Tab-separated table of C-alpha atoms in Angstrom:
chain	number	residue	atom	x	y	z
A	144	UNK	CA	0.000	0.000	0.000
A	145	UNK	CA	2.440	2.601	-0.995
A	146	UNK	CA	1.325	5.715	-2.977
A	147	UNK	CA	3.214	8.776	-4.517
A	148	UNK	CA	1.238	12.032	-4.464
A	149	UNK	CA	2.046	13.885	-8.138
A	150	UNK	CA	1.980	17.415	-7.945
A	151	UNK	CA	0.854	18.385	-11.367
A	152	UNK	CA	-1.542	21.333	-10.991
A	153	UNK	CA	1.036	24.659	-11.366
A	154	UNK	CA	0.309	27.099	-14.229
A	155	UNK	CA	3.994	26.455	-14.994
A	156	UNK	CA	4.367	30.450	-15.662
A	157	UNK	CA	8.423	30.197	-16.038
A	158	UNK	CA	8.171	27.559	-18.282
A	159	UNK	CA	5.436	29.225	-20.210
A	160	UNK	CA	3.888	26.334	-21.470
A	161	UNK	CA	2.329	23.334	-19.419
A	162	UNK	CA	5.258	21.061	-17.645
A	163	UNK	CA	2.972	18.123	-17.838
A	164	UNK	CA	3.519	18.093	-21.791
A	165	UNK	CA	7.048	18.274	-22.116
A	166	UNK	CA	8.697	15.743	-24.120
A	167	UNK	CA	10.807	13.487	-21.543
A	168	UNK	CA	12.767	10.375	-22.971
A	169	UNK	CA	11.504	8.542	-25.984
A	170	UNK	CA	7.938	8.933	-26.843
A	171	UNK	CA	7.180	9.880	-23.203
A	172	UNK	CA	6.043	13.501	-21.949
A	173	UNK	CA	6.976	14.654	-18.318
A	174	UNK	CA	4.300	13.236	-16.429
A	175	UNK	CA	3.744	9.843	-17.969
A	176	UNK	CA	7.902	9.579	-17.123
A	177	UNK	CA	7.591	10.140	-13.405
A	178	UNK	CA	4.175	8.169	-13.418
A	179	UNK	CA	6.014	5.255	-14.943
A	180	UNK	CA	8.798	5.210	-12.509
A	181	UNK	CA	6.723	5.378	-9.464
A	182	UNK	CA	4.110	2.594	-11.050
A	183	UNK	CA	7.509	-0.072	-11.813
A	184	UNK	CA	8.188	0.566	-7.881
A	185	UNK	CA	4.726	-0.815	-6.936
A	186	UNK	CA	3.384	2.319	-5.829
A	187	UNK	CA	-0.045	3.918	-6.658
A	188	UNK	CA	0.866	7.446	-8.539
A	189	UNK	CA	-2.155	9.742	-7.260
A	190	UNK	CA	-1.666	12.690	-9.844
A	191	UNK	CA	-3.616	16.317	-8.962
A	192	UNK	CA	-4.072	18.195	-11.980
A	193	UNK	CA	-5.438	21.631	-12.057
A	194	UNK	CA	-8.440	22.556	-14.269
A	195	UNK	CA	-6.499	24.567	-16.621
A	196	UNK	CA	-4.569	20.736	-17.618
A	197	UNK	CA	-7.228	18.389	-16.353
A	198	UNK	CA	-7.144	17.206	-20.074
A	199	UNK	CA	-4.193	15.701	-19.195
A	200	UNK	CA	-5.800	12.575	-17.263
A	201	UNK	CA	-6.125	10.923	-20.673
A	202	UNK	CA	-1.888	10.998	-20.821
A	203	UNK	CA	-1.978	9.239	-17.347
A	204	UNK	CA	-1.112	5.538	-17.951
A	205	UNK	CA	-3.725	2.431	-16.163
A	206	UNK	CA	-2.562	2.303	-12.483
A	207	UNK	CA	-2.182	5.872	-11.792
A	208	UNK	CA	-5.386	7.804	-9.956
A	209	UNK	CA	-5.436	11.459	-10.683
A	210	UNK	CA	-7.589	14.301	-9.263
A	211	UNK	CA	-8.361	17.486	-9.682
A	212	UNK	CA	-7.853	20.431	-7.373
A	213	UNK	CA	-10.419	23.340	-8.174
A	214	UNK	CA	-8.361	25.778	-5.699
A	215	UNK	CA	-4.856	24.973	-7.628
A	216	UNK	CA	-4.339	28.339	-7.684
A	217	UNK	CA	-4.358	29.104	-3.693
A	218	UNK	CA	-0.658	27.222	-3.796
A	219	UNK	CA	0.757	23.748	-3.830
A	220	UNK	CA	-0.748	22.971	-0.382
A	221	UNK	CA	-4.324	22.612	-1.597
A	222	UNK	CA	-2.808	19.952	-4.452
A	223	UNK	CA	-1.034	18.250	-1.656
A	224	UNK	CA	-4.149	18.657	0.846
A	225	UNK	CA	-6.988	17.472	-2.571
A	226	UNK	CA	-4.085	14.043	-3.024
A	227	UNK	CA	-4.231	13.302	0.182
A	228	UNK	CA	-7.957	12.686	0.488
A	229	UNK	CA	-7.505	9.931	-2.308
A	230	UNK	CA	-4.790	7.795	-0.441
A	231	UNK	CA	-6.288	5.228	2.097
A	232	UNK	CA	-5.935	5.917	5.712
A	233	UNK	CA	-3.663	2.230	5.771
A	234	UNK	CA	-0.972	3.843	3.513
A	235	UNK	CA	2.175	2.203	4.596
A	236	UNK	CA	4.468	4.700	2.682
A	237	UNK	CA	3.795	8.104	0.785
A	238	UNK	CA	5.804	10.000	-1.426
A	239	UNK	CA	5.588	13.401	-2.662
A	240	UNK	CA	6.961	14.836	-5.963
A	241	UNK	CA	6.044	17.224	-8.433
A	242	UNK	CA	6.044	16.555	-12.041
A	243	UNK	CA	8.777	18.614	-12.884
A	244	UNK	CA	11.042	16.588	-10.496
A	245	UNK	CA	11.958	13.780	-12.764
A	246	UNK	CA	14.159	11.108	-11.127
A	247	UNK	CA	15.604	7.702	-12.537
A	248	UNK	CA	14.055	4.447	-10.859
A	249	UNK	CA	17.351	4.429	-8.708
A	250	UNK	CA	16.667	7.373	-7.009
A	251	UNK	CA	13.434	5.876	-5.722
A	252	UNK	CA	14.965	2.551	-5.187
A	253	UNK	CA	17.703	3.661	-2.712
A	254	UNK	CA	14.913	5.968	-0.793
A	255	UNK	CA	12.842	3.645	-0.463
A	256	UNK	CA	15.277	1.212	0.708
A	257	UNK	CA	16.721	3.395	3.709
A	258	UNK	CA	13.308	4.446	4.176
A	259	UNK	CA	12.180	1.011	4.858
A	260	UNK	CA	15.470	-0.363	6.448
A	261	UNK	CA	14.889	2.850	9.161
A	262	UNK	CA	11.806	2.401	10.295
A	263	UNK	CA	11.921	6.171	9.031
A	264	UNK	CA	8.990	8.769	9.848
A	265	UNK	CA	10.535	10.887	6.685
A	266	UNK	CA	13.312	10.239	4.283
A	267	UNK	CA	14.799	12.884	1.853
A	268	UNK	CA	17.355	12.584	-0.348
A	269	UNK	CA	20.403	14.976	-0.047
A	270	UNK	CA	23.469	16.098	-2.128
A	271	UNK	CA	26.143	17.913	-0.442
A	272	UNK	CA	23.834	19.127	2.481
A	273	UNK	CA	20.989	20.111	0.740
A	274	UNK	CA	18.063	18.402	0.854
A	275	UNK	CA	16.165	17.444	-2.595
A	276	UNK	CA	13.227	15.490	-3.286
A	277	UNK	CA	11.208	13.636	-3.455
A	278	UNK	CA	10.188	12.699	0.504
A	279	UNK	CA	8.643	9.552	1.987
A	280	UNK	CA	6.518	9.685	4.547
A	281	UNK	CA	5.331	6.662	6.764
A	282	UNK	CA	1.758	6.357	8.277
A	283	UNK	CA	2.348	8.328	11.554
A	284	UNK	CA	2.736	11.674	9.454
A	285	UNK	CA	-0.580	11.394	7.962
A	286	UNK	CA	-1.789	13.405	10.894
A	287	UNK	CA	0.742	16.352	10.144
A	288	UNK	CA	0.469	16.519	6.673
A	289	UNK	CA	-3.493	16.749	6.544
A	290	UNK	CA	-2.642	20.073	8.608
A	291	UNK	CA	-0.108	21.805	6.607
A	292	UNK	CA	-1.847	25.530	5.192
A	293	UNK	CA	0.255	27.653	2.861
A	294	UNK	CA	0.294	30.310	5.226
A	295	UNK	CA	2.571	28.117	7.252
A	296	UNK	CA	4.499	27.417	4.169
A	297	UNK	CA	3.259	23.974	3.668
A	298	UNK	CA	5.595	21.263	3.488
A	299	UNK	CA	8.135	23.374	4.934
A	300	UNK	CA	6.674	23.739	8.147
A	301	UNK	CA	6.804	19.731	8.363
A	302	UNK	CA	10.447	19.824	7.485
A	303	UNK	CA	11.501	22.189	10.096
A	304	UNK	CA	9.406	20.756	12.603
A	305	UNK	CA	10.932	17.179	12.325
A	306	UNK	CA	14.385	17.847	10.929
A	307	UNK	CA	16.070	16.170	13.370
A	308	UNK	CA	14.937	12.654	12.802
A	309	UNK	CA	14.505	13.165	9.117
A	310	UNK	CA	16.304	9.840	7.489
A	311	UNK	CA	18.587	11.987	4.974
A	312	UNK	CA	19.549	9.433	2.462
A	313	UNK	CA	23.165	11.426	0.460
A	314	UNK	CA	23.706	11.175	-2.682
A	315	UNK	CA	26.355	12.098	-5.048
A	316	UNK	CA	25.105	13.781	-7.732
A	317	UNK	CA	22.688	16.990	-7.817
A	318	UNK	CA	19.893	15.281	-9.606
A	319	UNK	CA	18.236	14.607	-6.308
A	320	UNK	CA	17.509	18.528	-6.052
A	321	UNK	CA	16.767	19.176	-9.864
A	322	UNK	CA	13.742	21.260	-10.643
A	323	UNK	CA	12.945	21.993	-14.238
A	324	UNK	CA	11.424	25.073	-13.937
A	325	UNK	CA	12.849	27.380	-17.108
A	326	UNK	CA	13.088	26.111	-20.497
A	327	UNK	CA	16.944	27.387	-19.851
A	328	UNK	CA	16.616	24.339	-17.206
A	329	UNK	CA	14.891	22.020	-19.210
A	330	UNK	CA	16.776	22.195	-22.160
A	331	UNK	CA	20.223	21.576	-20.448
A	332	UNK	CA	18.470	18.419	-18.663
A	333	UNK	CA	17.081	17.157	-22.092
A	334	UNK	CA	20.600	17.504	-23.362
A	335	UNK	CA	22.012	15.386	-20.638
A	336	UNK	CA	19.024	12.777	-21.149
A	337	UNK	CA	20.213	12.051	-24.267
């Protein structure tokens, strides 16, 4: 019973055209990429759209749940809060990424591993200190994370609050903290894809 929480609803105003559409690896866009990867881990990709994309459920591949969030544009807390109400109350892990954090299978692997192998309430991945995504959570943080508000600046109010026993899982390259979010960005990444 582990599920991945697919943050997919931003207006992607940097990258001036929708993230979820971007070509990613052969014959794949950006989202069905990370929705694969999650899916070959065994995990349940819940995927929040906004309604400006929700066209983009037909792109999500069989296995993957996705939702929309009608307040998208109140901030990335009301995705998180509107994917959270579609994962079961028995979850045993949940991860959280955002569709333009595109990771190799590896990346999960490994996370989940230590995740697992901890008894972890959080794991992160890290690369020289810094902390990247995406996180796992394990049951006991449901609690927590149906309270986060954007006022309180969401996730990061979690992170603070529980830093210490955070499992941070280093790695040694930077794709752990890669966020496409330029088409500067994107385009170097796509070169280094191929």
């Amino acid at each position: 019973m582990n599920f991945a929480i697919v943050l997919a609803a931003g207006k992607s105003t940097r990258m001036g055209t929708c993230k979820t559409s971007l070509p990613w690896g052969a014959g794949k866009t950006l989202l069905t990429y990370q929705l694969e990867q999650w899916l070959s881990l065994g995990f349940i990709p819940v995927v929040v759209l906004g309604l400006h994309n929700s066209q983009k459920q037909k792109d999500c591949p069989p296995g993957s749940l996705t939702v929309i969030n009608p307040d998208s544009n109140a901030g990335k807390t009301t995705s998180l809060l509107t994917g959270l109400q579609h994962v079961p109350q028995d979850f045993e892990v949940l991860a959280i990424s955002a569709v333009d954090q595109p990771r190799k299978l590896e990346i999960y692997q490994t996370l989940l591993v230590a995740h697992q192998d901890n008894s972890a309430s959080i794991t992160a991945p890290t690369y020289q200190g810094k902390m990247g995504h995406p996180l796992l959570f394990n049951n006991q943080m449901r609690s927590h994370l149906q309270n986060i508000r954007e006022e309180t600046l969401g996730l990061r109010q979690i992170i603070q609050e529980f830093y210490p026993i955070i499992c941070q899982v280093e790695f040694n390259h930077s794709s752990v903290l890669l966020d496409i979010n330029t088409p500067e960005i994107y385009k170097s990444q796509l070169d280094n894809l191929q």
